[in-house]
Short mmCIF file of C-alpha atoms and ligand atoms in Angstrom, two decimals:
data_model
loop_
_atom_site.label_atom_id
_atom_site.label_comp_id
_atom_site.label_asym_id
_atom_site.label_seq_id
_atom_site.Cartn_x
_atom_site.Cartn_y
_atom_site.Cartn_z
CA MET A 1072 -11.79 -21.13 -5.49
CA SER A 1073 -11.60 -20.87 -9.29
CA ASN A 1074 -10.86 -17.55 -11.05
CA PRO A 1075 -10.77 -15.25 -8.03
CA GLU A 1076 -11.56 -11.60 -8.81
CA LYS A 1077 -8.81 -9.02 -8.45
CA LEU A 1078 -8.54 -7.09 -5.18
CA ILE A 1079 -6.86 -3.74 -5.82
CA ILE A 1080 -4.28 -2.73 -3.23
CA PHE A 1081 -4.15 1.03 -2.74
CA ASP A 1082 -1.21 1.97 -0.53
CA THR A 1083 -1.46 5.27 1.33
CA THR A 1084 1.73 5.06 3.42
CA LEU A 1085 3.07 8.18 1.69
CA ARG A 1086 -0.12 10.18 2.35
CA ASP A 1087 -2.21 8.97 5.31
CA GLY A 1088 0.86 7.23 6.78
CA GLU A 1089 2.76 10.48 6.57
CA GLN A 1090 -0.06 12.22 8.47
CA SER A 1091 0.90 10.37 11.66
CA PRO A 1092 2.72 12.88 13.83
CA GLY A 1093 6.45 12.55 13.33
CA ALA A 1094 6.29 10.41 10.19
CA SER A 1095 6.94 13.15 7.66
CA MET A 1096 9.14 12.08 4.75
CA THR A 1097 11.38 13.96 2.36
CA LYS A 1098 10.97 13.73 -1.41
CA ASP A 1099 13.88 11.28 -1.72
CA GLU A 1100 12.51 9.12 1.07
CA LYS A 1101 9.12 9.02 -0.66
CA ILE A 1102 10.77 7.97 -3.90
CA ARG A 1103 12.64 5.16 -2.13
CA ILE A 1104 9.43 3.85 -0.58
CA ALA A 1105 7.48 4.24 -3.82
CA LYS A 1106 10.11 2.17 -5.69
CA ALA A 1107 9.81 -0.58 -3.08
CA LEU A 1108 6.00 -0.52 -3.39
CA GLU A 1109 6.20 -0.67 -7.18
CA LYS A 1110 8.54 -3.66 -6.92
CA MET A 1111 5.95 -5.33 -4.67
CA ARG A 1112 3.41 -4.67 -7.49
CA VAL A 1113 1.12 -2.43 -5.43
CA ASP A 1114 -1.67 -1.30 -7.79
CA VAL A 1115 -2.12 2.29 -6.60
CA ILE A 1116 0.32 4.44 -4.61
CA GLU A 1117 -1.16 7.53 -2.98
CA ALA A 1118 1.93 9.74 -2.99
CA GLY A 1119 0.68 12.79 -1.07
CA PHE A 1120 -1.54 15.85 -0.90
CA PRO A 1121 -0.07 18.19 -3.51
CA ILE A 1122 -1.70 21.41 -2.23
CA ALA A 1123 -0.27 20.80 1.28
CA SER A 1124 3.08 22.47 0.58
CA PRO A 1125 5.54 23.01 -2.28
CA GLY A 1126 7.52 20.03 -0.89
CA ASP A 1127 4.48 17.76 -1.07
CA PHE A 1128 3.75 18.88 -4.62
CA GLU A 1129 7.34 18.15 -5.68
CA ALA A 1130 7.27 14.76 -3.96
CA VAL A 1131 4.07 13.69 -5.74
CA GLN A 1132 5.44 14.98 -9.04
CA ALA A 1133 8.76 13.16 -8.54
CA VAL A 1134 7.02 9.89 -7.64
CA ALA A 1135 4.73 10.29 -10.67
CA ARG A 1136 7.76 10.78 -12.91
CA THR A 1137 9.72 7.86 -11.44
CA ILE A 1138 7.16 5.09 -11.05
CA LYS A 1139 5.98 3.38 -14.20
CA ASP A 1140 4.09 0.24 -13.16
CA SER A 1141 1.80 1.46 -10.37
CA THR A 1142 -0.91 4.10 -10.66
CA ILE A 1143 0.10 7.25 -8.79
CA CYS A 1144 -2.60 9.06 -6.88
CA GLY A 1145 -2.77 12.59 -5.43
CA LEU A 1146 -5.27 13.68 -2.77
CA ALA A 1147 -7.43 16.78 -3.22
CA ARG A 1148 -10.26 18.26 -1.19
CA ALA A 1149 -13.33 19.01 -3.33
CA LEU A 1150 -11.88 22.44 -4.09
CA GLU A 1151 -10.71 23.93 -7.36
CA ALA A 1152 -7.18 24.83 -6.20
CA ASP A 1153 -6.63 21.36 -4.70
CA ILE A 1154 -7.82 19.49 -7.78
CA ASP A 1155 -5.85 21.63 -10.20
CA ARG A 1156 -2.70 21.25 -8.10
CA ALA A 1157 -3.14 17.47 -7.98
CA GLY A 1158 -3.72 17.39 -11.75
CA GLU A 1159 -0.53 19.38 -12.29
CA ALA A 1160 1.54 17.13 -9.97
CA LEU A 1161 0.33 14.02 -11.79
CA ALA A 1162 0.69 15.38 -15.33
CA ASP A 1163 3.73 13.21 -16.15
CA ALA A 1164 2.46 9.99 -14.57
CA ASN A 1165 2.18 6.90 -16.75
CA SER A 1166 -1.10 6.31 -14.97
CA GLY A 1167 -2.42 9.02 -12.62
CA ARG A 1168 -5.44 9.18 -10.34
CA ILE A 1169 -7.03 12.15 -8.56
CA HIS A 1170 -8.62 11.28 -5.23
CA THR A 1171 -11.10 13.94 -4.17
CA PHE A 1172 -13.12 13.91 -0.96
CA ILE A 1173 -15.70 15.72 1.10
CA ALA A 1174 -17.23 14.86 4.47
CA THR A 1175 -20.71 13.31 4.52
CA SER A 1176 -21.54 12.62 8.18
CA PRO A 1177 -24.05 14.96 9.87
CA ILE A 1178 -21.46 16.05 12.45
CA HIS A 1179 -18.83 16.89 9.81
CA MET A 1180 -21.27 18.63 7.45
CA GLU A 1181 -22.77 20.74 10.25
CA GLN A 1182 -19.75 21.45 12.45
CA LYS A 1183 -16.78 21.40 10.08
CA LEU A 1184 -18.07 22.23 6.61
CA LYS A 1185 -21.09 24.27 7.69
CA MET A 1186 -22.79 23.07 4.52
CA SER A 1187 -26.20 21.51 3.88
CA PRO A 1188 -26.40 17.96 2.44
CA ASP A 1189 -27.56 19.45 -0.90
CA GLN A 1190 -24.51 21.71 -1.04
CA VAL A 1191 -22.22 18.78 -0.24
CA VAL A 1192 -23.66 16.71 -3.11
CA GLU A 1193 -23.35 19.64 -5.49
CA GLN A 1194 -19.72 20.29 -4.45
CA ALA A 1195 -18.81 16.60 -4.77
CA VAL A 1196 -20.28 16.35 -8.28
CA TRP A 1197 -18.52 19.54 -9.32
CA ALA A 1198 -15.18 18.25 -7.92
CA VAL A 1199 -15.41 14.92 -9.74
CA LYS A 1200 -16.20 16.66 -13.04
CA ARG A 1201 -13.29 19.04 -12.52
CA ALA A 1202 -10.93 16.13 -11.78
CA ARG A 1203 -12.09 14.33 -14.95
CA ASN A 1204 -10.57 17.20 -16.96
CA PHE A 1205 -7.16 15.90 -15.85
CA THR A 1206 -7.62 12.13 -15.86
CA ASP A 1207 -10.22 9.43 -16.47
CA ASP A 1208 -9.19 7.77 -13.21
CA VAL A 1209 -11.05 9.65 -10.45
CA GLU A 1210 -11.70 8.40 -6.95
CA PHE A 1211 -14.31 9.97 -4.70
CA SER A 1212 -14.28 9.52 -0.90
CA ALA A 1213 -17.10 10.30 1.51
CA GLU A 1214 -15.08 11.33 4.54
CA ASP A 1215 -16.47 9.90 7.79
CA ALA A 1216 -18.70 7.52 5.82
CA GLY A 1217 -18.53 5.21 8.86
CA ARG A 1218 -20.79 7.69 10.70
CA SER A 1219 -22.84 8.86 7.69
CA GLU A 1220 -26.46 8.01 6.92
CA ILE A 1221 -26.85 5.19 4.41
CA ASP A 1222 -29.54 7.03 2.40
CA PHE A 1223 -27.27 10.03 2.02
CA LEU A 1224 -24.31 7.84 1.01
CA CYS A 1225 -26.49 6.18 -1.67
CA ARG A 1226 -27.53 9.60 -2.96
CA ILE A 1227 -24.05 11.15 -3.14
CA PHE A 1228 -22.36 8.03 -4.55
CA GLU A 1229 -24.95 7.67 -7.32
CA ALA A 1230 -24.44 11.34 -8.22
CA VAL A 1231 -20.62 11.19 -8.33
CA ILE A 1232 -20.62 7.97 -10.38
CA ASP A 1233 -22.86 9.76 -12.88
CA ALA A 1234 -20.36 12.64 -12.83
CA GLY A 1235 -17.48 10.28 -13.75
CA ALA A 1236 -16.02 8.83 -10.52
CA THR A 1237 -14.53 5.41 -11.25
CA THR A 1238 -13.70 4.43 -7.67
CA ILE A 1239 -16.02 5.00 -4.71
CA ASN A 1240 -14.21 4.97 -1.40
CA VAL A 1241 -15.99 4.40 1.90
CA PRO A 1242 -13.72 5.57 4.72
CA ASP A 1243 -14.22 4.73 8.35
CA THR A 1244 -12.33 7.92 9.14
CA VAL A 1245 -12.54 7.73 12.93
CA GLY A 1246 -12.32 3.94 13.30
CA TYR A 1247 -15.87 3.61 14.68
CA ALA A 1248 -17.29 0.77 12.60
CA MET A 1249 -17.82 -2.86 13.63
CA PRO A 1250 -16.89 -5.59 11.14
CA GLN A 1251 -20.31 -7.09 10.48
CA GLN A 1252 -22.03 -3.71 10.34
CA PHE A 1253 -19.37 -2.23 8.03
CA GLY A 1254 -19.53 -5.23 5.73
CA ASP A 1255 -23.34 -4.91 5.59
CA THR A 1256 -22.99 -1.21 4.71
CA ILE A 1257 -20.79 -2.04 1.73
CA GLY A 1258 -23.15 -4.80 0.57
CA THR A 1259 -26.16 -2.48 0.90
CA LEU A 1260 -24.47 0.36 -1.00
CA ILE A 1261 -23.55 -1.93 -3.89
CA GLU A 1262 -27.05 -3.39 -3.96
CA ARG A 1263 -29.00 -0.13 -3.64
CA ILE A 1264 -27.02 2.26 -5.85
CA PRO A 1265 -28.42 1.83 -9.38
CA ASN A 1266 -25.13 2.60 -11.17
CA SER A 1267 -22.83 0.82 -8.66
CA ASP A 1268 -21.61 -1.50 -11.43
CA LYS A 1269 -19.88 1.51 -13.07
CA ALA A 1270 -17.39 1.91 -10.20
CA ILE A 1271 -15.05 -0.11 -7.99
CA PHE A 1272 -16.06 0.04 -4.32
CA SER A 1273 -13.18 0.70 -1.96
CA VAL A 1274 -12.69 0.93 1.80
CA HIS A 1275 -10.31 2.94 3.96
CA CYS A 1276 -10.39 1.94 7.62
CA HIS A 1277 -8.71 3.51 10.63
CA ASN A 1278 -7.63 1.47 13.59
CA ASP A 1279 -8.91 3.40 16.61
CA LEU A 1280 -10.63 0.30 18.02
CA GLY A 1281 -8.07 -2.12 16.58
CA LEU A 1282 -10.57 -3.20 13.90
CA ALA A 1283 -9.19 -1.65 10.71
CA VAL A 1284 -8.12 -4.96 9.15
CA SER A 1285 -11.27 -6.82 10.28
CA ASN A 1286 -13.52 -4.06 8.93
CA SER A 1287 -11.65 -4.00 5.61
CA LEU A 1288 -11.86 -7.78 5.22
CA SER A 1289 -15.55 -7.79 6.09
CA ALA A 1290 -16.05 -5.18 3.35
CA VAL A 1291 -14.15 -7.40 0.90
CA VAL A 1292 -16.47 -10.31 1.70
CA ASN A 1293 -19.37 -7.99 0.86
CA GLY A 1294 -18.07 -6.80 -2.49
CA ALA A 1295 -15.36 -4.16 -1.93
CA ARG A 1296 -12.65 -4.65 -4.56
CA GLN A 1297 -10.14 -2.06 -3.41
CA VAL A 1298 -8.60 -1.80 0.05
CA GLU A 1299 -6.69 1.28 1.17
CA CYS A 1300 -3.92 0.40 3.59
CA THR A 1301 -0.42 1.23 4.74
CA ILE A 1302 2.83 -0.60 5.42
CA ASN A 1303 3.08 -1.56 9.11
CA GLY A 1304 -0.39 -0.02 9.61
CA LEU A 1305 1.11 3.48 9.76
CA GLY A 1306 -1.40 6.35 9.69
CA GLU A 1307 -3.30 9.01 11.61
CA ARG A 1308 -3.73 8.27 15.35
CA ALA A 1309 -3.88 4.45 15.73
CA GLY A 1310 -3.11 4.05 12.04
CA ASN A 1311 -4.72 2.53 8.95
CA ALA A 1312 -5.39 -1.07 8.01
CA SER A 1313 -2.07 -2.82 7.63
CA LEU A 1314 -1.23 -3.79 4.03
CA GLU A 1315 0.69 -6.91 4.99
CA GLU A 1316 -2.17 -8.26 7.13
CA ILE A 1317 -4.82 -7.65 4.45
CA VAL A 1318 -2.74 -9.16 1.66
CA MET A 1319 -1.66 -12.22 3.63
CA ALA A 1320 -5.15 -12.85 5.04
CA VAL A 1321 -6.67 -12.90 1.57
CA ARG A 1322 -3.84 -15.02 0.18
CA THR A 1323 -3.77 -17.50 3.08
CA ARG A 1324 -7.55 -17.92 3.15
CA GLN A 1325 -8.24 -18.42 -0.54
CA ASP A 1326 -10.79 -21.01 0.59
CA PHE A 1327 -12.78 -18.13 2.11
CA PHE A 1328 -12.29 -15.07 -0.12
CA ASN A 1329 -13.38 -15.04 -3.74
CA CYS A 1330 -10.72 -12.49 -4.70
CA ASN A 1331 -6.93 -12.18 -4.54
CA THR A 1332 -4.21 -9.58 -4.99
CA GLU A 1333 -1.41 -9.57 -7.55
CA LEU A 1334 1.26 -8.54 -5.06
CA ASP A 1335 4.70 -10.10 -4.80
CA THR A 1336 4.46 -10.83 -1.08
CA SER A 1337 8.15 -11.71 -0.82
CA GLN A 1338 8.78 -7.94 -0.86
CA ILE A 1339 6.76 -7.30 2.30
CA MET A 1340 9.67 -7.40 4.76
CA THR A 1341 11.81 -5.08 2.64
CA CYS A 1342 8.98 -2.53 2.56
CA SER A 1343 8.30 -2.91 6.26
CA ARG A 1344 11.94 -2.36 7.24
CA LEU A 1345 12.29 0.58 4.88
CA VAL A 1346 9.20 2.38 6.20
CA SER A 1347 10.19 1.70 9.79
CA SER A 1348 13.70 3.01 9.33
CA ILE A 1349 12.64 6.13 7.40
CA THR A 1350 9.86 7.12 9.81
CA GLY A 1351 11.55 5.94 13.00
CA PHE A 1352 8.38 4.02 13.94
CA PRO A 1353 9.58 0.62 15.20
CA VAL A 1354 7.58 -2.53 14.51
CA GLN A 1355 6.42 -4.26 17.69
CA PRO A 1356 7.91 -7.79 18.00
CA ASN A 1357 4.50 -9.50 18.10
CA LYS A 1358 3.07 -7.59 15.10
CA ALA A 1359 1.45 -10.01 12.65
CA ILE A 1360 3.50 -10.86 9.53
CA VAL A 1361 6.36 -8.37 10.02
CA GLY A 1362 7.11 -8.47 13.78
CA ALA A 1363 10.38 -10.12 14.83
CA ASN A 1364 8.44 -12.91 16.60
CA ALA A 1365 5.81 -13.44 13.88
CA PHE A 1366 7.42 -16.68 12.74
CA ALA A 1367 9.41 -17.58 15.88
CA HIS A 1368 8.33 -20.74 17.65
CA GLU A 1369 9.38 -20.38 21.27
CA SER A 1370 7.59 -23.03 23.22
CA GLY A 1371 8.94 -26.59 23.21
CA ILE A 1372 5.67 -28.18 22.08
CA HIS A 1373 5.42 -25.83 19.09
CA GLN A 1374 9.04 -26.42 18.10
CA ASP A 1375 8.55 -30.18 18.25
CA GLY A 1376 5.43 -29.91 16.08
CA VAL A 1377 7.06 -27.62 13.53
CA LEU A 1378 10.07 -29.92 13.21
CA LYS A 1379 7.80 -32.92 12.50
CA SER A 1380 5.62 -31.04 10.03
CA ARG A 1381 5.71 -27.25 9.71
CA GLU A 1382 1.96 -27.00 8.94
CA THR A 1383 1.19 -28.11 12.51
CA TYR A 1384 1.69 -24.56 13.73
CA GLU A 1385 2.54 -22.46 10.66
CA ILE A 1386 -0.22 -21.14 8.40
CA MET A 1387 2.17 -19.14 6.22
CA ARG A 1388 5.79 -19.61 5.18
CA ALA A 1389 8.23 -17.01 6.51
CA GLU A 1390 9.97 -16.87 3.13
CA ASP A 1391 6.68 -15.96 1.38
CA VAL A 1392 6.75 -12.57 3.11
CA GLY A 1393 10.48 -12.10 2.67
CA TRP A 1394 11.82 -13.31 5.99
CA ALA A 1395 15.04 -14.55 4.39
CA GLN A 1396 18.09 -15.25 6.52
CA ASN A 1397 20.00 -12.08 7.21
CA ARG A 1398 23.09 -13.39 5.42
CA MET A 1399 26.64 -12.67 6.41
CA VAL A 1400 27.86 -11.47 3.05
CA MET A 1401 31.03 -9.52 3.22
CA GLY A 1402 34.08 -8.63 5.21
CA LYS A 1403 37.02 -6.27 5.05
CA HIS A 1404 38.63 -8.10 2.11
CA SER A 1405 35.57 -7.90 -0.15
CA GLY A 1406 36.12 -5.84 -3.27
CA ARG A 1407 34.20 -3.06 -4.96
CA ASN A 1408 32.58 -5.38 -7.50
CA ALA A 1409 31.34 -7.81 -4.88
CA PHE A 1410 29.97 -4.84 -2.96
CA ARG A 1411 28.12 -3.48 -5.97
CA THR A 1412 26.80 -6.92 -6.93
CA ARG A 1413 25.44 -7.68 -3.46
CA LEU A 1414 23.74 -4.30 -3.27
CA GLU A 1415 22.19 -4.88 -6.69
CA GLU A 1416 20.81 -8.15 -5.33
CA LEU A 1417 19.29 -6.06 -2.53
CA ASP A 1418 17.78 -3.74 -5.19
CA VAL A 1419 20.08 -0.86 -4.43
CA VAL A 1420 21.29 0.70 -7.66
CA PHE A 1421 23.70 3.63 -7.61
CA ASP A 1422 22.91 6.66 -9.76
CA SER A 1423 26.59 7.42 -10.37
CA GLU A 1424 30.11 5.99 -9.92
CA GLU A 1425 30.70 8.75 -7.38
CA GLU A 1426 27.82 7.50 -5.23
CA LEU A 1427 29.12 3.93 -5.46
CA ASN A 1428 32.64 5.04 -4.49
CA ASP A 1429 31.32 7.01 -1.56
CA ALA A 1430 29.27 4.05 -0.30
CA PHE A 1431 32.24 1.70 -0.81
CA ARG A 1432 34.45 4.00 1.27
CA ARG A 1433 31.84 3.86 4.06
CA PHE A 1434 31.75 0.08 3.73
CA LYS A 1435 35.54 -0.14 4.17
CA ASP A 1436 35.37 2.11 7.25
CA LEU A 1437 32.64 -0.11 8.68
CA ALA A 1438 34.54 -3.32 7.87
CA ASP A 1439 37.52 -1.98 9.86
CA LYS A 1440 35.29 -1.70 12.92
CA LYS A 1441 32.99 -4.67 12.39
CA HIS A 1442 34.21 -8.14 11.50
CA GLU A 1443 31.15 -9.49 9.68
CA ILE A 1444 28.93 -7.35 7.49
CA PHE A 1445 25.31 -8.48 7.07
CA ASP A 1446 22.69 -7.50 4.48
CA ASP A 1447 21.04 -5.21 7.01
CA ASP A 1448 24.39 -3.47 7.63
CA LEU A 1449 24.68 -2.83 3.89
CA ARG A 1450 21.14 -1.45 3.73
CA ALA A 1451 21.85 0.90 6.64
CA LEU A 1452 25.08 1.97 5.03
CA VAL A 1453 23.45 3.09 1.81
CA THR A 1454 20.50 4.57 3.65
CA ASP A 1455 22.91 6.50 5.82
CA ALA A 1456 24.70 7.74 2.70
CA GLY A 1457 21.36 8.84 1.32
CA PHE A 1458 20.59 10.82 4.46
CA SER A 1459 23.71 12.93 4.36
CA ALA A 1460 23.70 13.49 0.61
CA GLU A 1461 20.40 15.35 0.38
CA ASN A 1462 21.43 19.02 0.19
CA GLU A 1463 22.43 18.97 3.81
CA ARG A 1464 23.60 22.33 5.05
CA MET A 1465 25.07 20.82 8.22
CA GLN A 1466 27.48 17.89 8.26
CA LEU A 1467 29.07 16.14 11.21
CA ILE A 1468 32.86 16.37 10.75
CA SER A 1469 34.01 14.94 14.09
CA LEU A 1470 32.87 14.21 17.61
CA LYS A 1471 34.87 13.52 20.76
CA VAL A 1472 33.03 12.42 23.87
CA CYS A 1473 34.51 11.66 27.32
CA SER A 1474 32.45 9.56 29.67
CA GLU A 1475 33.96 8.19 32.88
CA THR A 1476 32.60 6.83 36.15
CA GLY A 1477 32.17 9.67 38.63
CA GLU A 1478 32.88 12.39 36.04
CA THR A 1479 30.46 14.61 34.13
CA PRO A 1480 30.42 13.56 30.46
CA ASN A 1481 31.61 16.20 28.01
CA ALA A 1482 31.59 16.45 24.24
CA ALA A 1483 33.44 18.46 21.60
CA VAL A 1484 32.01 18.59 18.10
CA VAL A 1485 33.04 19.98 14.74
CA LEU A 1486 30.28 20.68 12.21
CA SER A 1487 30.44 21.97 8.69
CA VAL A 1488 27.79 24.69 8.43
CA ASP A 1489 27.20 25.80 4.83
CA GLY A 1490 30.75 24.66 4.07
CA ALA A 1491 32.48 26.43 6.99
CA GLU A 1492 33.77 24.48 9.99
CA GLN A 1493 32.46 25.42 13.43
CA ASN A 1494 33.41 24.02 16.86
CA GLY A 1495 31.17 23.49 19.86
CA SER A 1496 31.41 21.82 23.25
CA ALA A 1497 29.17 21.04 26.20
CA ILE A 1498 28.72 18.89 29.26
CA GLY A 1499 25.63 16.71 29.73
CA GLY A 1500 23.82 14.18 31.89
CA GLY A 1501 25.26 11.39 29.70
CA PRO A 1502 27.42 11.13 26.57
CA VAL A 1503 24.45 11.47 24.17
CA ASP A 1504 23.08 14.46 26.08
CA ALA A 1505 26.53 16.09 26.01
CA ALA A 1506 26.85 15.44 22.25
CA PHE A 1507 23.41 16.94 21.51
CA LYS A 1508 24.18 19.99 23.66
CA ALA A 1509 27.50 20.47 21.89
CA ILE A 1510 25.69 20.40 18.53
CA GLU A 1511 23.06 22.80 19.88
CA SER A 1512 25.81 25.20 20.99
CA ILE A 1513 26.51 25.66 17.27
CA ILE A 1514 23.14 25.35 15.55
CA GLN A 1515 20.90 26.89 18.27
CA SER A 1516 17.86 25.24 16.74
CA GLU A 1517 15.55 25.98 19.70
CA SER A 1518 13.78 22.77 18.83
CA GLU A 1519 12.32 20.27 21.27
CA LEU A 1520 13.60 16.68 21.34
CA GLN A 1521 10.45 14.55 21.17
CA LEU A 1522 11.88 11.08 20.69
CA TYR A 1523 15.24 9.37 20.90
CA SER A 1524 15.48 5.68 20.05
CA VAL A 1525 18.29 3.22 19.36
CA ASN A 1526 17.91 -0.08 17.53
CA ALA A 1527 20.65 -2.61 16.96
CA ILE A 1528 20.74 -3.36 13.21
CA THR A 1529 22.16 -6.86 13.70
CA SER A 1530 23.02 -8.95 16.74
CA GLY A 1531 26.34 -8.90 18.61
CA THR A 1532 28.13 -6.21 20.59
CA ASP A 1533 29.85 -4.90 17.46
CA ALA A 1534 26.45 -4.34 15.77
CA GLN A 1535 25.67 -0.97 14.25
CA GLY A 1536 23.21 1.13 16.19
CA GLU A 1537 20.49 2.85 14.18
CA VAL A 1538 19.31 5.97 15.98
CA THR A 1539 16.16 7.99 15.37
CA VAL A 1540 15.84 11.53 16.68
CA ARG A 1541 12.53 13.38 16.45
CA LEU A 1542 12.63 17.17 16.73
CA GLN A 1543 9.76 19.60 16.95
CA LYS A 1544 9.85 23.29 16.22
CA ASP A 1545 6.97 25.72 15.65
CA GLY A 1546 4.50 22.85 15.20
CA ARG A 1547 6.69 21.03 12.67
CA ILE A 1548 7.94 17.55 13.48
CA VAL A 1549 10.83 15.81 11.70
CA ASN A 1550 12.73 12.56 12.12
CA GLY A 1551 16.45 12.18 11.63
CA GLN A 1552 18.37 8.92 11.35
CA GLY A 1553 21.99 7.93 11.78
CA ALA A 1554 23.81 4.60 11.88
CA ASP A 1555 27.23 3.74 13.26
CA THR A 1556 28.94 1.06 15.34
CA ASP A 1557 29.38 3.82 17.94
CA ILE A 1558 25.90 4.76 19.13
CA VAL A 1559 26.97 8.20 20.37
CA ILE A 1560 28.22 9.01 16.85
CA ALA A 1561 25.04 7.49 15.36
CA SER A 1562 23.05 9.75 17.72
CA ALA A 1563 24.95 12.85 16.66
CA LYS A 1564 24.44 11.97 12.97
CA ALA A 1565 20.71 11.50 13.60
CA TYR A 1566 20.46 14.85 15.40
CA VAL A 1567 22.21 16.69 12.57
CA ASN A 1568 20.07 14.85 10.00
CA ALA A 1569 16.87 15.90 11.80
CA PHE A 1570 18.02 19.50 12.01
CA ASN A 1571 18.77 19.54 8.26
CA LYS A 1572 15.19 18.42 7.66
CA LEU A 1573 13.86 21.21 9.88
CA LEU A 1574 15.78 23.62 7.66
CA GLN A 1575 14.37 22.08 4.48
CA GLU A 1576 10.71 21.40 5.14
CA PRO A 1577 8.13 24.17 5.28
CA PRO A 1578 4.88 23.55 7.21
CA LYS A 1579 2.18 21.50 5.46
CA LYS A 1580 -1.59 21.78 5.32
CA HIS A 1581 -3.49 18.88 6.83
CA PRO A 1582 -6.13 17.69 4.31
CA GLN A 1583 -8.81 16.84 6.84
CA LYS A 1584 -8.29 19.64 9.35
CA SER A 1585 -8.27 22.69 7.10
CA GLN A 1586 -10.98 23.59 4.64
CA VAL A 1587 -9.25 26.49 2.91
O1 KIV B 2035 -9.59 8.79 6.74
C1 KIV B 2035 -10.09 9.41 5.77
O2 KIV B 2035 -11.27 9.68 5.69
C2 KIV B 2035 -9.17 9.84 4.73
C3 KIV B 2035 -9.79 10.37 3.48
C4 KIV B 2035 -9.10 11.56 2.96
C5 KIV B 2035 -9.90 9.26 2.48
O3 KIV B 2035 -7.97 9.70 4.85
ZN1 ZN B 2036 -7.52 8.25 6.47
#
């Protein structure tokens, strides 16, 4: 199709994605993901909900100060304090957007807001005008639009466009819509609202019935020109529409869609791996685009066809989404320069010589234990360095674990706690259990272990294990990560990393559950 219109990709991994229980991210983690999204040329990055907590404010501010090429967005309820806080967090952005919202469905207005439709319209108009004092780029969302009345949506959207909203977002907050019906809704809104040409229409679909991508694409067919989505489909409950599926569907079916994105799709796998490793949410093997089997051709008949002509069974090329070979790049004789150069090729740039030296020392330690070092090993190595660098009050100094057939496993651990060494020991049901109990004997976190998972970073029995530990305490949930060729040590690192996050992160407000 000639001259396709632009489809704006609005990524909300750092905001809605972070709202999935257990996916909370630190400021540094958000910056790492935001840099990867910017490199992929995502148009808008929703970096957080600045009023939620001081940590969220700082994270949005830091992303706004770091990212130059994407628009940075902050979420705000239609309340003065929220909007002002978002405006403040975005003050230094090259291009900043305030995203304000209020619920519009009868059930939300009556039960949650306890406001009349007239009051909701008035509040929405007021909020958009307030946001316009900070930026010309203001998005308005009608929360639970998927269950709102079309006449009311027309009324409120017309009013907020008049008040200065430049993007109108139509969320299917509870994942209730059906593709054809949702597409019709978008078409009707654009047709019926007299000033609809003054704004971009956007959609934000949740995946409760597994239809988030279908609903979003149906909206695109009917005129939506922004899609809100997340990497790996992360998000509240069943998640949001998956960015990689939306972008690749539109790109692959250019014969069908009259719009396209400007994303560099070869960055998709890097973003997917990064988000998965930071949140500890693994990607299922059969997940479209980014699952390990997405481009694997198992059955004989498929393999035969692909060998004769790849188009027989492949509609996309693996390399177009960044499925490059995981190259064996280095070994124990590789030097510091080669190490730096390869990491630069992987887009890892060190802030200081000290950081580089520290990572190189870790690389040498790893190369002593593991014969071949792959790209993924290098990524884990620098990620691991990042984890322990971030103002961590606790550090794992050493761990000794004995595990023998017929004997009860026992562990002895040495931690540095605020700079002072402390020893602990314990027995356990297995070596990991003993190691965690030994750590607990020192830190006494009184937290609950919610998830423990181990992934092999590469293949082979000498592969590094990447461990995620999820801890919960007083309603707060954090993820810790650790990587090592010894999975018991990786587990201990992950436990200590999670505990450090519990110490750092104060509780956050949830944008859609609290009204004050
Ligand atoms: O799902 C939703 O309605 C939201 C809004 C805040 C846009 O996340
Ligand atoms: Zn949402």
